Each structure stands twice: as structure tokens, then as C-alpha cells.
């Protein structure tokens, strides 16, 4: 039986579980790789990884603004014109349930193609390929993604993206002043 001697090593292995949301490409790869090699997590039950290619006309940095993971341990990154999402402890049969929790729109409307990996071996081999991708091919998110969680007031009406107007109340008729 393998007993780690260094408690710091042990703690650092659980660290990726505390991440959530957008991560830089290399940080994402490192986090998923750490989870795959973490002996404390259940083999082949560590999570599901999914790569999504945006529908034509939509950029991956736009698509990622619609990706809003709630669960700690759910992380994503963008590069090579795809969004890669890792859903910790999600089971393959629950993938659509999880994606429905994470995206405010049906993912079929936003993405035209998806690839899924759910066994440790598959995930690890995909991560190794991702780690070989040069930084020039990583995509920088729009500033909105990096900031605090912002709700974007846009909607896809089936054909195009529309802004949803926000009502603004002008001064009251009895002369109330905006402060
Ligand atoms: P968390 O795992 O970081 O999840 C944060 C929030 O994401 C949850 O807030 C919930 O709104 C959403 N969420 C995460 N996973 C799921 C899911 O499988 N289904 C649904 N419908 N929503 C999900 P919430 O409910 O206030 O929970 C706060 C924290 O309490 C969670 O943080 C988690 O640490 C813990 N927790 C709550 N319920 C459960 C549970 O059934 N099992 C476990 N293991 N932890 C739970
Ligand atoms: P559910 O909401 O129908 O989710 C079913 C399964 O989908 C979850 O099984 C999980 O494998 C996956 N899943 C759903 N949402 C997410 C997500 O945001 N991220 C990830 N990584 N996976 C997700 P699980 O974890 O065994 O949970 C079973 C049920 O327990 C959930 O059914 C939900 O009703 C409840 N639950 C679990 N965690 C939470 C939580 O944090 N908050 C709340 N409110 N409920 C939770």
C-alpha cells in the first residue's frame, strides 16, 4: 500500500478540486492531470472531460462567456477554437444534466461539435496532447470572463445574438432626483 510521507504533497494533490471556472490552458491541463494521478480519487470516477467547438460564426471566446460552472471543481479553458470543460465527479450518463446546469442556452445551439472523455486513461492521453499545444494557440478570454461573474444580457433567438434591453426608470413625475 502506498502511504504518502509528505503531508504537503497530499494536500497539494487535492488542490485542483478547489478551482472553479475559467483557467489558463496550462493551469487547466495541470489541474486535470493532477486529478487523474490523485490516488485519493475514485479510479474512472474522477470526472468527465468534454471539448466543444463553437457553431459557425461564434468565436470560442464568446462561447466561453456562456459557460458558468457552479460546482467547485468544474473548470474550463479555451484554445485551438474549442472550449474544454472538466466536470469533476460527473458521471458520463449525467453529462447533459450537468451541461444544462452550466449553460443558460441549449449547448446544441452554441456548439456544433463535441468530444467526450470519461475514463482516466482517455482523459490523461488527451491532456498530454493538450500540453503539447504551443501558447500561441491558447485563446485569451474576453475581459468579461476574467472578471467577477457577470450576467450578460444577450440572448440567442435561434438565428442571431440579441441584446436584451434593460428598463431604465427616468425621474419620477413628482420631481424625485436621482442621487
Ligand atoms: P459546490 O459543489 O461547489 O456547488 C455549488 C453550487 O452548484 C450548488 O450550491 C448548486 O447550486 C450547484 N450544483 C453543484 N452540483 C450540483 C448538482 O449536481 N445538481 C444541482 N442541481 N446543482 C448543483 P448549493 O446547492 O447551495 O450547495 C453548496 C455546497 O454544498 C456545494 O458546493 C457542495 O459543497 C455542498 N453540497 C450541497 N449538496 C450536496 C450534495 O448533494 N452532495 C455533495 N457531495 N455536496 C453537496
Ligand atoms: P442532479 O442535479 O439531477 O444531477 C445529477 C448528476 O449530474 C450529479 O450526480 C452529477 O454527476 C451531475 N451534475 C449535475 N450538475 C453538475 C454540475 O454542475 N457539475 C458537475 N461536475 N456534475 C454535475 P450527483 O453528484 O451524484 O448528484 C445527485 C443529485 O444530488 C443531483 O441530481 C442533485 O439533485 C443533488 N446534488 C448534488 N450536489 C448538489 C449540490 O451541490 N447542490 C444541490 N442543490 N443539489 C446537489
mmCIF file of C-alpha atoms and ligand atoms in Angstrom:
data_model
loop_
_atom_site.group_PDB
_atom_site.id
_atom_site.type_symbol
_atom_site.label_atom_id
_atom_site.label_comp_id
_atom_site.label_asym_id
_atom_site.label_seq_id
_atom_site.Cartn_x
_atom_site.Cartn_y
_atom_site.Cartn_z
ATOM 1 C CA UNK A 1 0.000 0.000 0.000
ATOM 2 C CA UNK A 2 1.243 3.450 -0.855
ATOM 3 C CA UNK A 3 1.295 5.917 2.030
ATOM 4 C CA UNK A 4 2.439 9.420 1.041
ATOM 5 C CA UNK A 5 5.067 10.629 3.522
ATOM 6 C CA UNK A 6 4.744 14.289 2.836
ATOM 7 C CA UNK A 7 1.502 15.837 4.033
ATOM 8 C CA UNK A 8 2.116 18.883 1.827
ATOM 9 C CA UNK A 9 2.210 16.638 -1.218
ATOM 10 C CA UNK A 10 -1.014 15.044 -0.102
ATOM 11 C CA UNK A 11 -2.708 18.402 0.333
ATOM 12 C CA UNK A 12 -1.449 19.768 -2.967
ATOM 13 C CA UNK A 13 -2.978 16.787 -4.724
ATOM 14 C CA UNK A 14 -6.454 17.837 -3.617
ATOM 15 C CA UNK A 15 -5.877 21.457 -4.657
ATOM 16 C CA UNK A 16 -7.411 21.343 -8.183
ATOM 17 C CA UNK A 17 -10.701 20.403 -6.555
ATOM 18 C CA UNK A 18 -10.841 23.920 -5.173
ATOM 19 C CA UNK A 19 -10.667 25.546 -8.621
ATOM 20 C CA UNK A 20 -13.768 26.670 -10.466
ATOM 21 C CA UNK A 21 -14.465 28.343 -13.787
ATOM 22 C CA UNK A 22 -12.021 29.608 -16.398
ATOM 23 C CA UNK A 23 -8.350 28.581 -16.144
ATOM 24 C CA UNK A 24 -5.424 29.295 -18.428
ATOM 25 C CA UNK A 25 -4.682 26.364 -20.757
ATOM 26 C CA UNK A 26 -1.583 25.179 -18.841
ATOM 27 C CA UNK A 27 -3.248 25.560 -15.435
ATOM 28 C CA UNK A 28 -6.251 23.584 -16.691
ATOM 29 C CA UNK A 29 -4.035 20.769 -18.013
ATOM 30 C CA UNK A 30 -2.039 20.630 -14.800
ATOM 31 C CA UNK A 31 -5.195 20.565 -12.654
ATOM 32 C CA UNK A 32 -6.833 17.758 -14.638
ATOM 33 C CA UNK A 33 -3.585 15.823 -14.795
ATOM 34 C CA UNK A 34 -3.244 16.097 -11.020
ATOM 35 C CA UNK A 35 -6.746 14.783 -10.544
ATOM 36 C CA UNK A 36 -6.045 11.830 -12.836
ATOM 37 C CA UNK A 37 -2.989 10.850 -10.821
ATOM 38 C CA UNK A 38 -4.536 11.516 -7.406
ATOM 39 C CA UNK A 39 -4.828 8.147 -5.634
ATOM 40 C CA UNK A 40 -7.393 9.609 -3.235
ATOM 41 C CA UNK A 41 -9.984 9.932 -6.004
ATOM 42 C CA UNK A 42 -12.007 7.004 -7.374
ATOM 43 C CA UNK A 43 -10.500 5.419 -10.497
ATOM 44 C CA UNK A 44 -12.548 6.149 -13.624
ATOM 45 C CA UNK A 45 -14.922 8.209 -11.494
ATOM 46 C CA UNK A 46 -12.898 11.375 -11.287
ATOM 47 C CA UNK A 47 -14.908 13.264 -13.832
ATOM 48 C CA UNK A 48 -15.823 13.836 -17.443
ATOM 49 C CA UNK A 49 -13.912 15.991 -19.907
ATOM 50 C CA UNK A 50 -15.725 17.468 -22.881
ATOM 51 C CA UNK A 51 -14.398 19.571 -25.797
ATOM 52 C CA UNK A 52 -16.920 21.800 -27.566
ATOM 53 C CA UNK A 53 -16.455 23.541 -30.910
ATOM 54 C CA UNK A 54 -18.496 26.740 -31.326
ATOM 55 C CA UNK A 55 -21.168 26.911 -34.022
ATOM 56 C CA UNK A 56 -20.027 28.702 -37.195
ATOM 57 C CA UNK A 57 -19.871 32.455 -36.724
ATOM 58 C CA UNK A 58 -19.350 32.224 -32.994
ATOM 59 C CA UNK A 59 -15.877 32.653 -31.532
ATOM 60 C CA UNK A 60 -14.734 30.404 -28.724
ATOM 61 C CA UNK A 61 -14.013 33.428 -26.530
ATOM 62 C CA UNK A 62 -17.654 34.436 -26.983
ATOM 63 C CA UNK A 63 -18.949 30.933 -26.302
ATOM 64 C CA UNK A 64 -16.980 30.699 -23.066
ATOM 65 C CA UNK A 65 -18.846 33.699 -21.630
ATOM 66 C CA UNK A 66 -21.920 31.431 -21.599
ATOM 67 C CA UNK A 67 -20.138 28.741 -19.615
ATOM 68 C CA UNK A 68 -20.884 29.284 -15.916
ATOM 69 C CA UNK A 69 -19.930 26.342 -13.728
ATOM 70 C CA UNK A 70 -21.415 26.409 -10.235
ATOM 71 C CA UNK A 71 -19.770 23.375 -8.728
ATOM 72 C CA UNK A 72 -16.334 23.731 -7.206
ATOM 73 C CA UNK A 73 -14.019 21.501 -9.235
ATOM 74 C CA UNK A 74 -15.720 22.295 -12.550
ATOM 75 C CA UNK A 75 -13.145 24.079 -14.709
ATOM 76 C CA UNK A 76 -12.749 25.111 -18.338
ATOM 77 C CA UNK A 77 -10.228 26.567 -20.767
ATOM 78 C CA UNK A 78 -10.141 27.729 -24.394
ATOM 79 C CA UNK A 79 -7.681 27.173 -27.229
ATOM 80 C CA UNK A 80 -7.462 25.760 -30.761
ATOM 81 C CA UNK A 81 -11.005 27.020 -31.377
ATOM 82 C CA UNK A 82 -12.548 24.790 -28.733
ATOM 83 C CA UNK A 83 -13.801 25.042 -25.212
ATOM 84 C CA UNK A 84 -12.613 22.230 -22.970
ATOM 85 C CA UNK A 85 -14.578 21.583 -19.806
ATOM 86 C CA UNK A 86 -13.715 19.237 -16.945
ATOM 87 C CA UNK A 87 -16.630 18.254 -14.712
ATOM 88 C CA UNK A 88 -15.336 16.772 -11.507
ATOM 89 C CA UNK A 89 -17.061 13.595 -10.321
ATOM 90 C CA UNK A 90 -19.698 13.911 -13.003
ATOM 91 C CA UNK A 91 -20.783 10.567 -14.418
ATOM 92 C CA UNK A 92 -20.959 10.120 -18.149
ATOM 93 C CA UNK A 93 -24.720 9.485 -18.044
ATOM 94 C CA UNK A 94 -25.186 12.803 -16.249
ATOM 95 C CA UNK A 95 -23.227 14.874 -18.741
ATOM 96 C CA UNK A 96 -26.273 16.530 -20.287
ATOM 97 C CA UNK A 97 -27.747 17.281 -16.870
ATOM 98 C CA UNK A 98 -24.520 18.965 -15.825
ATOM 99 C CA UNK A 99 -24.212 20.917 -19.101
ATOM 100 C CA UNK A 100 -27.794 22.131 -18.664
ATOM 101 C CA UNK A 101 -26.832 23.463 -15.219
ATOM 102 C CA UNK A 102 -23.749 25.181 -16.598
ATOM 103 C CA UNK A 103 -25.030 26.789 -19.838
ATOM 104 C CA UNK A 104 -28.060 29.107 -19.912
ATOM 105 C CA UNK A 105 -28.756 28.057 -23.530
ATOM 106 C CA UNK A 106 -29.048 24.590 -25.087
ATOM 107 C CA UNK A 107 -25.468 23.595 -25.886
ATOM 108 C CA UNK A 108 -26.594 22.348 -29.309
ATOM 109 C CA UNK A 109 -27.363 25.969 -30.235
ATOM 110 C CA UNK A 110 -23.958 27.250 -29.188
ATOM 111 C CA UNK A 111 -21.709 24.366 -30.242
ATOM 112 C CA UNK A 112 -21.664 22.346 -33.434
ATOM 113 C CA UNK A 113 -19.445 19.506 -32.299
ATOM 114 C CA UNK A 114 -18.412 17.767 -29.107
ATOM 115 C CA UNK A 115 -15.927 15.168 -27.975
ATOM 116 C CA UNK A 116 -16.128 13.421 -24.619
ATOM 117 C CA UNK A 117 -13.587 11.553 -22.483
ATOM 118 C CA UNK A 118 -14.588 9.812 -19.244
ATOM 119 C CA UNK A 119 -12.025 7.150 -18.388
ATOM 120 C CA UNK A 120 -8.800 8.114 -16.643
ATOM 121 C CA UNK A 121 -6.683 6.713 -19.488
ATOM 122 C CA UNK A 122 -8.583 8.613 -22.196
ATOM 123 C CA UNK A 123 -8.559 11.861 -20.228
ATOM 124 C CA UNK A 124 -4.849 11.558 -19.440
ATOM 125 C CA UNK A 125 -3.911 10.898 -23.059
ATOM 126 C CA UNK A 126 -5.973 13.873 -24.248
ATOM 127 C CA UNK A 127 -4.370 16.084 -21.579
ATOM 128 C CA UNK A 128 -0.909 15.018 -22.775
ATOM 129 C CA UNK A 129 -1.846 16.147 -26.290
ATOM 130 C CA UNK A 130 -3.223 19.407 -24.928
ATOM 131 C CA UNK A 131 0.006 20.033 -23.014
ATOM 132 C CA UNK A 132 1.883 19.866 -26.329
ATOM 133 C CA UNK A 133 -0.158 22.775 -27.732
ATOM 134 C CA UNK A 134 2.016 25.895 -28.007
ATOM 135 C CA UNK A 135 0.970 29.028 -26.052
ATOM 136 C CA UNK A 136 0.310 30.881 -29.364
ATOM 137 C CA UNK A 137 -2.617 28.515 -29.863
ATOM 138 C CA UNK A 138 -4.159 29.204 -26.434
ATOM 139 C CA UNK A 139 -7.017 31.682 -26.623
ATOM 140 C CA UNK A 140 -7.151 34.710 -24.363
ATOM 141 C CA UNK A 141 -10.638 35.183 -22.941
ATOM 142 C CA UNK A 142 -12.526 38.432 -23.303
ATOM 143 C CA UNK A 143 -12.051 40.642 -20.229
ATOM 144 C CA UNK A 144 -15.610 39.811 -19.130
ATOM 145 C CA UNK A 145 -14.684 36.168 -18.456
ATOM 146 C CA UNK A 146 -11.730 37.042 -16.285
ATOM 147 C CA UNK A 147 -13.675 39.412 -14.055
ATOM 148 C CA UNK A 148 -16.268 38.597 -11.416
ATOM 149 C CA UNK A 149 -19.256 36.588 -12.630
ATOM 150 C CA UNK A 150 -21.143 38.891 -14.918
ATOM 151 C CA UNK A 151 -24.567 38.093 -16.284
ATOM 152 C CA UNK A 152 -24.531 39.089 -19.937
ATOM 153 C CA UNK A 153 -27.827 40.471 -21.130
ATOM 154 C CA UNK A 154 -27.735 38.774 -24.500
ATOM 155 C CA UNK A 155 -29.973 36.100 -25.909
ATOM 156 C CA UNK A 156 -29.800 33.845 -28.953
ATOM 157 C CA UNK A 157 -33.153 33.958 -30.763
ATOM 158 C CA UNK A 158 -32.393 30.953 -32.959
ATOM 159 C CA UNK A 159 -30.713 32.984 -35.675
ATOM 160 C CA UNK A 160 -28.630 35.678 -34.075
ATOM 161 C CA UNK A 161 -27.443 37.129 -30.787
ATOM 162 C CA UNK A 162 -29.637 39.932 -29.476
ATOM 163 C CA UNK A 163 -29.087 42.208 -26.536
ATOM 164 C CA UNK A 164 -31.951 42.211 -24.079
ATOM 165 C CA UNK A 165 -32.890 45.824 -23.366
ATOM 166 C CA UNK A 166 -32.700 46.813 -19.731
ATOM 167 C CA UNK A 167 -35.511 49.023 -18.480
ATOM 168 C CA UNK A 168 -34.298 52.306 -17.050
ATOM 169 C CA UNK A 169 -36.615 54.385 -14.908
ATOM 170 C CA UNK A 170 -36.326 58.085 -15.608
ATOM 171 C CA UNK A 171 -37.016 60.726 -12.954
ATOM 172 C CA UNK A 172 -40.379 60.328 -11.187
ATOM 173 C CA UNK A 173 -43.111 62.779 -12.258
ATOM 174 C CA UNK A 174 -43.197 64.312 -8.779
ATOM 175 C CA UNK A 175 -39.705 65.573 -9.309
ATOM 176 C CA UNK A 176 -37.633 62.973 -7.407
ATOM 177 C CA UNK A 177 -33.958 63.493 -8.141
ATOM 178 C CA UNK A 178 -31.571 60.676 -8.874
ATOM 179 C CA UNK A 179 -28.913 60.688 -6.211
HETATM 180 P P1 LIG B 1 -20.489 23.043 -4.824
HETATM 181 O O1 LIG B 1 -20.307 21.595 -5.069
HETATM 182 O O2 LIG B 1 -19.326 23.926 -5.150
HETATM 183 O O3 LIG B 1 -21.750 23.532 -5.672
HETATM 184 C C1 LIG B 1 -22.085 24.907 -5.757
HETATM 185 C C2 LIG B 1 -23.486 25.069 -6.322
HETATM 186 O O4 LIG B 1 -23.553 24.491 -7.631
HETATM 187 C C3 LIG B 1 -24.572 24.373 -5.516
HETATM 188 O O5 LIG B 1 -24.975 25.204 -4.460
HETATM 189 C C4 LIG B 1 -25.637 24.143 -6.563
HETATM 190 O O6 LIG B 1 -26.358 25.347 -6.790
HETATM 191 C C5 LIG B 1 -24.835 23.860 -7.829
HETATM 192 N N1 LIG B 1 -24.617 22.410 -8.014
HETATM 193 C C6 LIG B 1 -23.466 21.738 -7.901
HETATM 194 N N2 LIG B 1 -23.613 20.460 -8.197
HETATM 195 C C7 LIG B 1 -24.918 20.284 -8.499
HETATM 196 C C8 LIG B 1 -25.701 19.135 -8.898
HETATM 197 O O7 LIG B 1 -25.226 18.003 -9.036
HETATM 198 N N3 LIG B 1 -27.003 19.366 -9.149
HETATM 199 C C9 LIG B 1 -27.580 20.581 -8.978
HETATM 200 N N4 LIG B 1 -28.882 20.708 -9.215
HETATM 201 N N5 LIG B 1 -26.878 21.689 -8.603
HETATM 202 C C10 LIG B 1 -25.553 21.523 -8.383
HETATM 203 P P2 LIG B 1 -25.690 24.574 -3.158
HETATM 204 O O8 LIG B 1 -26.769 23.632 -3.527
HETATM 205 O O9 LIG B 1 -26.053 25.745 -2.282
HETATM 206 O O10 LIG B 1 -24.546 23.734 -2.408
HETATM 207 C C11 LIG B 1 -23.447 24.372 -1.769
HETATM 208 C C12 LIG B 1 -22.359 23.364 -1.435
HETATM 209 O O11 LIG B 1 -22.875 22.378 -0.528
HETATM 210 C C13 LIG B 1 -21.871 22.601 -2.678
HETATM 211 O O12 LIG B 1 -20.844 23.335 -3.294
HETATM 212 C C14 LIG B 1 -21.364 21.316 -2.035
HETATM 213 O O13 LIG B 1 -20.090 21.525 -1.466
HETATM 214 C C15 LIG B 1 -22.336 21.077 -0.890
HETATM 215 N N6 LIG B 1 -23.457 20.206 -1.316
HETATM 216 C C16 LIG B 1 -24.757 20.535 -1.437
HETATM 217 N N7 LIG B 1 -25.496 19.477 -1.799
HETATM 218 C C17 LIG B 1 -24.633 18.437 -1.924
HETATM 219 C C18 LIG B 1 -24.796 17.064 -2.319
HETATM 220 O O14 LIG B 1 -25.901 16.552 -2.615
HETATM 221 N N8 LIG B 1 -23.666 16.300 -2.353
HETATM 222 C C19 LIG B 1 -22.449 16.810 -2.046
HETATM 223 N N9 LIG B 1 -21.359 15.991 -2.131
HETATM 224 N N10 LIG B 1 -22.250 18.108 -1.688
HETATM 225 C C20 LIG B 1 -23.341 18.916 -1.631
HETATM 226 P P1 LIG B 2 -28.939 16.316 -10.483
HETATM 227 O O1 LIG B 2 -28.916 17.778 -10.236
HETATM 228 O O2 LIG B 2 -30.026 15.793 -11.356
HETATM 229 O O3 LIG B 2 -27.544 15.881 -11.060
HETATM 230 C C1 LIG B 2 -27.308 14.550 -11.455
HETATM 231 C C2 LIG B 2 -25.855 14.299 -11.660
HETATM 232 O O4 LIG B 2 -25.397 15.165 -12.709
HETATM 233 C C3 LIG B 2 -24.936 14.592 -10.481
HETATM 234 O O5 LIG B 2 -24.875 13.455 -9.666
HETATM 235 C C4 LIG B 2 -23.620 14.856 -11.177
HETATM 236 O O6 LIG B 2 -22.986 13.634 -11.549
HETATM 237 C C5 LIG B 2 -24.059 15.566 -12.452
HETATM 238 N N1 LIG B 2 -24.071 17.017 -12.299
HETATM 239 C C6 LIG B 2 -25.160 17.809 -12.257
HETATM 240 N N2 LIG B 2 -24.811 19.099 -12.178
HETATM 241 C C7 LIG B 2 -23.466 19.127 -12.157
HETATM 242 C C8 LIG B 2 -22.514 20.191 -12.109
HETATM 243 O O7 LIG B 2 -22.826 21.398 -12.018
HETATM 244 N N3 LIG B 2 -21.194 19.821 -12.146
HETATM 245 C C9 LIG B 2 -20.801 18.510 -12.199
HETATM 246 N N4 LIG B 2 -19.493 18.243 -12.194
HETATM 247 N N5 LIG B 2 -21.681 17.488 -12.250
HETATM 248 C C10 LIG B 2 -22.993 17.799 -12.222
HETATM 249 P P2 LIG B 2 -24.525 13.594 -8.111
HETATM 250 O O8 LIG B 2 -23.351 14.487 -7.895
HETATM 251 O O9 LIG B 2 -24.453 12.208 -7.549
HETATM 252 O O10 LIG B 2 -25.783 14.332 -7.505
HETATM 253 C C11 LIG B 2 -27.022 13.659 -7.437
HETATM 254 C C12 LIG B 2 -28.119 14.630 -7.080
HETATM 255 O O11 LIG B 2 -27.841 15.202 -5.781
HETATM 256 C C13 LIG B 2 -28.229 15.820 -8.030
HETATM 257 O O12 LIG B 2 -29.081 15.488 -9.117
HETATM 258 C C14 LIG B 2 -28.848 16.868 -7.138
HETATM 259 O O13 LIG B 2 -30.236 16.656 -7.006
HETATM 260 C C15 LIG B 2 -28.191 16.590 -5.804
HETATM 261 N N6 LIG B 2 -26.972 17.415 -5.636
HETATM 262 C C16 LIG B 2 -25.677 17.045 -5.741
HETATM 263 N N7 LIG B 2 -24.856 18.062 -5.459
HETATM 264 C C17 LIG B 2 -25.642 19.121 -5.175
HETATM 265 C C18 LIG B 2 -25.367 20.466 -4.791
HETATM 266 O O14 LIG B 2 -24.209 20.942 -4.644
HETATM 267 N N8 LIG B 2 -26.447 21.261 -4.603
HETATM 268 C C19 LIG B 2 -27.734 20.792 -4.743
HETATM 269 N N9 LIG B 2 -28.738 21.669 -4.554
HETATM 270 N N10 LIG B 2 -28.021 19.531 -5.090
HETATM 271 C C20 LIG B 2 -26.984 18.710 -5.300
#
